[in-house]
Amino acid sequence: MIEIAKKAAELVAPIRENQDIKEEYLRTIKGLGSLVIQNGLAGAILFTIKKGPKEVVEHLDQLIEIKTGVSQLSEKVKNGDIYNQKYLQIQIAALDCIKWLKRYAEILLGGDSA
Amino acid sequence: MEGKVFLMYAETELHAGKGMDIGVLDLPIQRERKTKFPIIQGIKGALRANIDNDKLDKEKIFGSEPGDGEETKPGTVAFSEAKILLFPVRNPERLFIWVTCPLVLIRFLRNFEKKDLIKHVESTQISDSEAVTLDNQSSVWIEDIKLNAKKSDWLLDFAEKLSIQASDIDYIKNKLKKDIVVVNDNIFSQIVETMTNVIPRVRIDREKGIVETGALWYEEYLPQDTIMYFIARETVYSDGNELNLLENALKDRVISIGGKETLGKGLVNLKVVNL
């Protein structure tokens, strides 16, 4: 868990300097957990790939790899290559990763975006 | 069994909140820490608030109101937290089905000393890719997840007995006889954690008529048709008849439990069950 938290902090920190995506990143990450629970992980990832910002999906991929060993999850989802039995397990892991990204985004990027 | 088991059928979505959280949702529901199974604490207070004084001697059953300033009187009935029994999930073939797991069933059946049924549940091995079903279908969908189905007669026995008592509505009774599946404990924990209802809420700035900055939050709800239960037991202060009085006051009642009542949430239908 500490490794996930540390990596999340490392990934979110540079977004602070990127004024073009800062607000959008924060807004997206705040709603991503809800999106996963309402639509499933695959649907939420595909929606976020389309909608952006791409950094959210990239960061999620990196954290999920640390937590589950599954690399490039978003590519696998795009190609329809996700394992049925592991899907729920990865979904739970993804929610934990989103939690850490959200925490750091709220602290480092402002936390007031609606 | 010494106590009575009250079944709670959710007529609307339920939000028994745990308060502010630092997870992905701002207002999550209450859960057991170790299993993540949904629970509802504070059943006693909800029941007290929903029963009229002329229907029941509330002070005798629940004890004196806190903060009276006088010597307090203990209640004659003790209440457990509400625990999950059947959790509804989306199913493309049957609209929705109810999911449960061996741990949940064993906890529930222990209240009725159903040793034979418990043995059947205990001896059923369910892998991550399987679900026990009530009919001969080869697979079952739980939202996006396809599991291999295997039929068990003990589940049929359980569903028959539960369905008769769980609802007055024939449609629900018949659905309960067909549409319950059992997955293993881990998969169930993952389902109840990731397949709840989440509702975004906003606060409108009254002067500007638009959403206030930062006033977006996400609330979690147990879906309508969730089935939970709690146990009421007489305490040492009881005369021995209070459970019957409580049953008469509560059975077949629709009461409000949890938060967001004025948003139309939290209505449950109560039934006393005896398997």
XYZ file of C-alpha atoms in Angstrom:
389
model
C 0.000 0.000 0.000
C 2.786 2.410 0.847
C 4.354 1.696 -2.533
C 1.049 2.576 -4.232
C 0.717 5.788 -2.215
C 4.295 6.818 -2.977
C 3.893 6.170 -6.681
C 0.555 8.030 -6.757
C 2.205 11.078 -5.179
C 5.049 10.928 -7.721
C 2.630 10.720 -10.637
C 0.264 13.483 -9.512
C 2.893 16.042 -8.446
C 3.969 17.100 -11.979
C 0.319 17.704 -12.967
C 0.396 20.692 -10.598
C 2.604 22.535 -13.079
C 0.505 21.563 -16.109
C -2.179 24.278 -16.217
C -3.717 22.806 -19.402
C -4.949 19.623 -17.728
C -4.824 20.336 -13.996
C -8.560 21.072 -13.567
C -9.650 18.302 -15.901
C -7.357 15.766 -14.232
C -8.785 16.600 -10.820
C -12.391 16.528 -12.022
C -11.882 13.195 -13.805
C -10.100 11.464 -10.946
C -12.745 12.627 -8.448
C -15.515 10.988 -10.464
C -13.607 7.927 -11.645
C -14.402 5.728 -8.628
C -18.108 6.390 -9.075
C -17.772 5.676 -12.806
C -16.142 2.285 -12.077
C -18.818 1.273 -9.566
C -21.671 2.333 -11.831
C -20.318 1.014 -15.142
C -17.641 -1.542 -14.359
C -13.903 -1.070 -14.757
C -13.754 -1.837 -18.482
C -16.492 0.654 -19.330
C -14.952 3.312 -17.094
C -11.500 2.866 -18.661
C -12.825 3.012 -22.225
C -14.817 6.151 -21.394
C -11.776 7.806 -19.836
C -9.538 6.867 -22.792
C -12.024 8.634 -25.061
C -12.703 11.590 -22.803
C -9.215 12.132 -21.346
C -7.023 13.430 -20.005
C -4.728 10.598 -21.065
C -2.599 11.073 -17.941
C -5.399 9.640 -15.763
C -5.404 6.339 -17.662
C -1.594 6.238 -17.802
C -1.336 6.766 -14.051
C -3.998 4.166 -13.332
C -2.178 1.650 -15.544
C 1.050 2.156 -13.620
C -0.549 1.762 -10.205
C -2.558 -1.308 -11.242
C 0.627 -2.925 -12.502
C 2.267 -2.412 -9.106
C -0.763 -3.736 -7.250
C -1.733 -6.706 -9.451
C 1.176 -7.393 -11.805
C -1.133 -6.757 -14.793
C 0.661 -4.354 -17.137
C -0.952 -1.925 -19.597
C -4.476 -2.720 -18.427
C -6.024 -0.003 -20.580
C -4.489 -1.572 -23.716
C -5.833 -4.973 -22.668
C -9.295 -3.462 -22.132
C -9.092 -1.744 -25.537
C -8.254 -5.080 -27.147
C -10.893 -6.961 -25.180
C -8.153 -8.978 -23.505
C -9.152 -9.133 -19.844
C -9.423 -12.305 -17.879
C -12.939 -13.097 -16.721
C -12.109 -14.574 -13.332
C -9.618 -11.866 -12.441
C -11.855 -9.013 -13.526
C -13.486 -8.371 -10.156
C -10.148 -8.669 -8.386
C -8.573 -6.111 -10.733
C -11.613 -3.871 -10.319
C -11.155 -3.836 -6.530
C -7.436 -3.107 -7.002
C -8.282 -0.295 -9.425
C -10.602 1.317 -6.881
C -7.796 1.296 -4.341
C -5.435 2.882 -6.884
C -8.027 5.535 -7.774
C -8.426 6.289 -4.076
C -4.732 7.181 -3.802
C -4.703 9.216 -7.021
C -7.788 11.103 -5.808
C -6.260 11.804 -2.407
C -3.077 13.241 -3.881
C -4.940 15.124 -6.596
C -7.129 16.818 -3.984
C -4.116 17.757 -1.898
C -1.705 18.720 -4.661
C -4.062 20.148 -7.287
C -6.481 22.093 -5.126
C -9.426 19.843 -4.376
C -12.209 22.312 -5.114
C -13.153 21.341 -8.623
C -16.793 20.440 -9.182
C -34.012 -20.043 18.748
C -34.338 -17.495 21.540
C -34.770 -14.430 19.361
C -36.759 -13.486 16.294
C -35.307 -12.860 12.852
C -36.714 -9.852 11.034
C -36.227 -9.712 7.285
C -35.828 -6.272 5.708
C -36.762 -6.027 2.013
C -35.601 -2.744 0.505
C -38.526 -1.012 -1.197
C -36.219 1.847 -2.194
C -32.463 2.415 -2.239
C -30.880 2.464 1.244
C -28.190 4.742 2.601
C -26.972 3.904 6.089
C -23.865 6.044 5.912
C -20.583 5.710 7.737
C -20.005 9.466 7.541
C -17.211 11.174 5.665
C -14.659 8.889 4.055
C -11.370 9.201 2.242
C -12.071 6.477 -0.321
C -13.334 6.904 -3.874
C -16.819 7.883 -2.642
C -17.567 10.814 -0.359
C -20.494 9.252 1.517
C -20.131 5.460 1.530
C -22.460 2.980 3.213
C -21.586 1.088 6.401
C -19.681 -2.158 5.949
C -18.028 -4.832 8.062
C -14.373 -3.939 8.170
C -13.032 -7.444 7.524
C -15.429 -8.694 4.842
C -16.740 -5.444 3.320
C -20.271 -6.902 3.600
C -22.873 -4.113 3.953
C -24.385 -3.653 7.410
C -26.761 -1.183 9.036
C -26.094 -0.175 12.608
C -28.555 1.583 14.856
C -31.576 -0.601 14.102
C -32.936 0.078 17.592
C -33.113 3.835 17.043
C -34.755 3.443 13.642
C -37.412 1.112 15.034
C -38.077 3.367 17.999
C -38.582 6.325 15.660
C -40.956 4.378 13.397
C -43.358 2.935 15.960
C -46.200 4.972 17.425
C -46.585 5.031 21.195
C -50.156 3.755 20.966
C -48.947 0.634 19.124
C -46.348 -0.366 21.683
C -44.991 0.577 25.116
C -41.797 1.964 23.618
C -40.066 2.669 26.914
C -40.588 -0.930 27.992
C -39.203 -2.367 24.759
C -36.409 0.109 23.946
C -35.664 1.579 27.376
C -35.910 5.212 28.403
C -35.008 7.970 25.976
C -31.449 9.204 26.432
C -31.078 12.594 28.081
C -34.269 12.563 30.179
C -32.278 13.623 33.223
C -33.934 10.921 35.294
C -32.645 7.478 36.135
C -32.495 5.498 32.902
C -34.431 2.280 32.328
C -32.918 -0.494 30.229
C -34.782 -1.973 27.302
C -36.223 -5.457 27.349
C -35.197 -6.282 23.773
C -31.694 -6.202 22.260
C -31.160 -5.696 18.511
C -28.339 -6.851 16.273
C -27.028 -4.777 13.416
C -28.733 -5.512 10.087
C -26.710 -7.917 7.956
C -26.825 -8.618 4.255
C -28.637 -11.753 3.050
C -29.311 -11.271 -0.679
C -27.762 -8.586 -2.878
C -29.422 -7.767 -6.237
C -27.233 -7.407 -9.338
C -27.929 -6.678 -12.983
C -28.408 -9.745 -15.190
C -28.951 -9.508 -18.955
C -31.241 -12.554 -19.104
C -33.354 -12.041 -15.962
C -33.122 -8.269 -15.411
C -31.650 -8.849 -11.977
C -30.731 -11.770 -9.745
C -29.895 -11.988 -6.061
C -26.383 -13.010 -5.050
C -25.245 -14.417 -1.738
C -22.369 -16.575 -0.436
C -21.734 -19.458 1.984
C -20.563 -17.265 4.876
C -23.673 -15.087 4.684
C -25.968 -18.118 4.450
C -24.315 -19.918 7.351
C -24.580 -16.825 9.568
C -28.263 -16.522 8.660
C -29.126 -20.225 9.020
C -27.436 -20.502 12.434
C -30.270 -18.390 13.812
C -32.697 -21.202 12.987
C -30.404 -24.095 13.960
C -30.722 -25.503 10.445
C -27.812 -27.906 10.879
C -28.552 -30.064 7.841
C -28.823 -27.098 5.522
C -25.661 -25.580 7.006
C -23.813 -28.854 6.319
C -24.896 -28.731 2.678
C -23.699 -25.138 2.363
C -20.385 -25.963 4.053
C -19.709 -28.939 1.815
C -20.355 -27.063 -1.434
C -17.103 -26.013 -3.061
C -17.434 -22.917 -5.226
C -14.433 -21.708 -7.229
C -13.910 -18.101 -8.381
C -15.391 -19.001 -11.769
C -18.486 -20.804 -10.485
C -21.913 -20.020 -9.046
C -24.513 -22.301 -7.498
C -27.888 -21.803 -9.174
C -31.487 -22.929 -8.869
C -31.908 -24.300 -12.389
C -29.983 -26.179 -15.044
C -28.482 -23.273 -16.931
C -24.828 -23.706 -17.930
C -23.694 -20.215 -16.991
C -24.881 -17.124 -15.191
C -24.069 -13.466 -15.770
C -23.377 -11.154 -12.861
C -23.252 -7.770 -14.575
C -20.199 -8.163 -16.875
C -18.959 -11.394 -15.300
C -19.854 -14.814 -16.696
C -19.657 -17.688 -14.201
C -20.130 -21.413 -14.738
C -23.386 -22.517 -13.141
C -23.966 -25.659 -11.104
C -27.341 -26.603 -9.656
C -27.807 -27.547 -6.009
C -30.921 -28.981 -4.409
C -30.198 -27.410 -1.020
C -30.433 -23.960 -2.580
C -33.854 -24.892 -3.927
C -34.933 -25.878 -0.422
C -33.654 -22.574 0.987
C -35.227 -20.452 -1.767
C -38.617 -22.169 -1.396
C -38.758 -21.566 2.350
C -37.472 -17.997 2.174
C -39.669 -16.919 -0.722
C -42.891 -17.815 1.092
C -42.019 -15.488 3.963
C -39.980 -12.737 2.362
C -42.721 -10.931 0.488
C -46.490 -10.656 0.110
C -46.105 -10.077 -3.603
C -46.406 -13.204 -5.734
C -44.119 -11.793 -8.422
C -41.283 -11.340 -5.898
C -41.961 -14.739 -4.315
C -41.723 -16.445 -7.705
C -38.594 -14.530 -8.635
C -36.928 -15.522 -5.347
C -37.641 -19.177 -6.167
C -35.748 -18.879 -9.475
C -33.203 -16.105 -9.288
C -30.864 -16.633 -6.319
C -27.239 -17.592 -7.002
C -24.440 -18.383 -4.568
C -20.865 -17.339 -5.282
C -17.848 -17.862 -3.051
C -17.164 -15.489 -0.160
C -14.377 -13.559 -1.900
C -16.357 -12.956 -5.077
C -19.369 -11.884 -3.002
C -17.229 -9.383 -1.105
C -16.003 -7.968 -4.428
C -19.549 -7.795 -5.787
C -20.998 -5.917 -2.810
C -18.074 -3.513 -2.909
C -18.221 -2.711 -6.618
C -21.881 -3.115 -7.627
C -23.707 -0.717 -5.329
C -25.547 2.349 -6.633
C -23.631 5.622 -6.669
C -25.411 8.934 -7.058
C -23.663 12.239 -7.722
C -25.169 15.148 -5.809
C -24.580 18.873 -6.210
C -25.427 21.972 -4.201
C -26.832 24.922 -6.156
C -25.748 28.456 -5.363
C -29.132 30.130 -4.675
C -28.074 33.541 -5.957
C -26.314 32.435 -9.140
C -28.521 29.411 -9.840
C -25.516 27.260 -10.738
C -23.513 24.573 -8.960
C -21.361 25.975 -6.162
C -17.632 25.502 -6.660
C -16.541 22.254 -5.072
C -20.117 21.281 -4.196
C -20.141 17.926 -5.995
C -20.153 14.741 -3.983
C -20.873 11.046 -4.503
C -23.240 9.044 -2.292
C -23.414 5.260 -2.153
C -26.670 3.323 -1.824
C -27.696 -0.299 -1.427
C -29.964 -1.071 -4.380
C -33.719 -1.489 -4.153
C -34.592 -5.211 -3.636
C -31.625 -5.747 -1.308
C -32.636 -8.200 1.432
C -31.112 -7.825 4.901
C -32.026 -9.157 8.327
C -31.585 -8.374 11.996
C -32.179 -10.349 15.160
C -34.152 -9.197 18.179
C -33.580 -10.968 21.511
C -35.097 -10.440 24.921
C -32.744 -9.132 27.582
C -32.613 -10.196 31.234
C -35.095 -7.395 32.017
C -37.750 -9.018 29.861
C -41.024 -10.525 31.168
C -40.909 -13.031 28.330
C -43.572 -11.522 26.081
C -41.908 -8.438 24.634
C -40.759 -10.123 21.428
C -44.333 -11.045 20.581
C -45.459 -7.475 21.239
C -42.642 -6.198 19.031
C -43.497 -8.654 16.282
C -47.130 -7.561 16.288
C -46.104 -3.908 16.109
C -43.565 -4.412 13.311
C -44.556 -7.284 11.061
C -45.563 -6.330 7.523
C -44.758 -2.685 8.281
C -42.838 -0.456 5.892
C -40.453 1.675 7.914
C -37.743 4.180 7.148
C -34.144 3.321 7.950
C -30.879 5.115 7.302
C -30.495 8.542 5.755
C -31.944 10.544 2.843
C -35.536 9.858 3.883
C -36.829 13.069 2.316
C -35.205 12.063 -0.982
C -37.443 9.000 -0.980
C -34.769 6.593 0.215
C -34.579 4.104 3.062
C -37.953 2.322 2.952
C -37.869 -1.332 4.008
C -40.633 -3.877 4.433
C -40.329 -5.938 7.617
C -41.230 -9.605 7.944
C -40.596 -12.067 10.744
C -39.131 -15.263 9.293
C -38.769 -18.761 10.662
C -37.218 -21.267 8.278
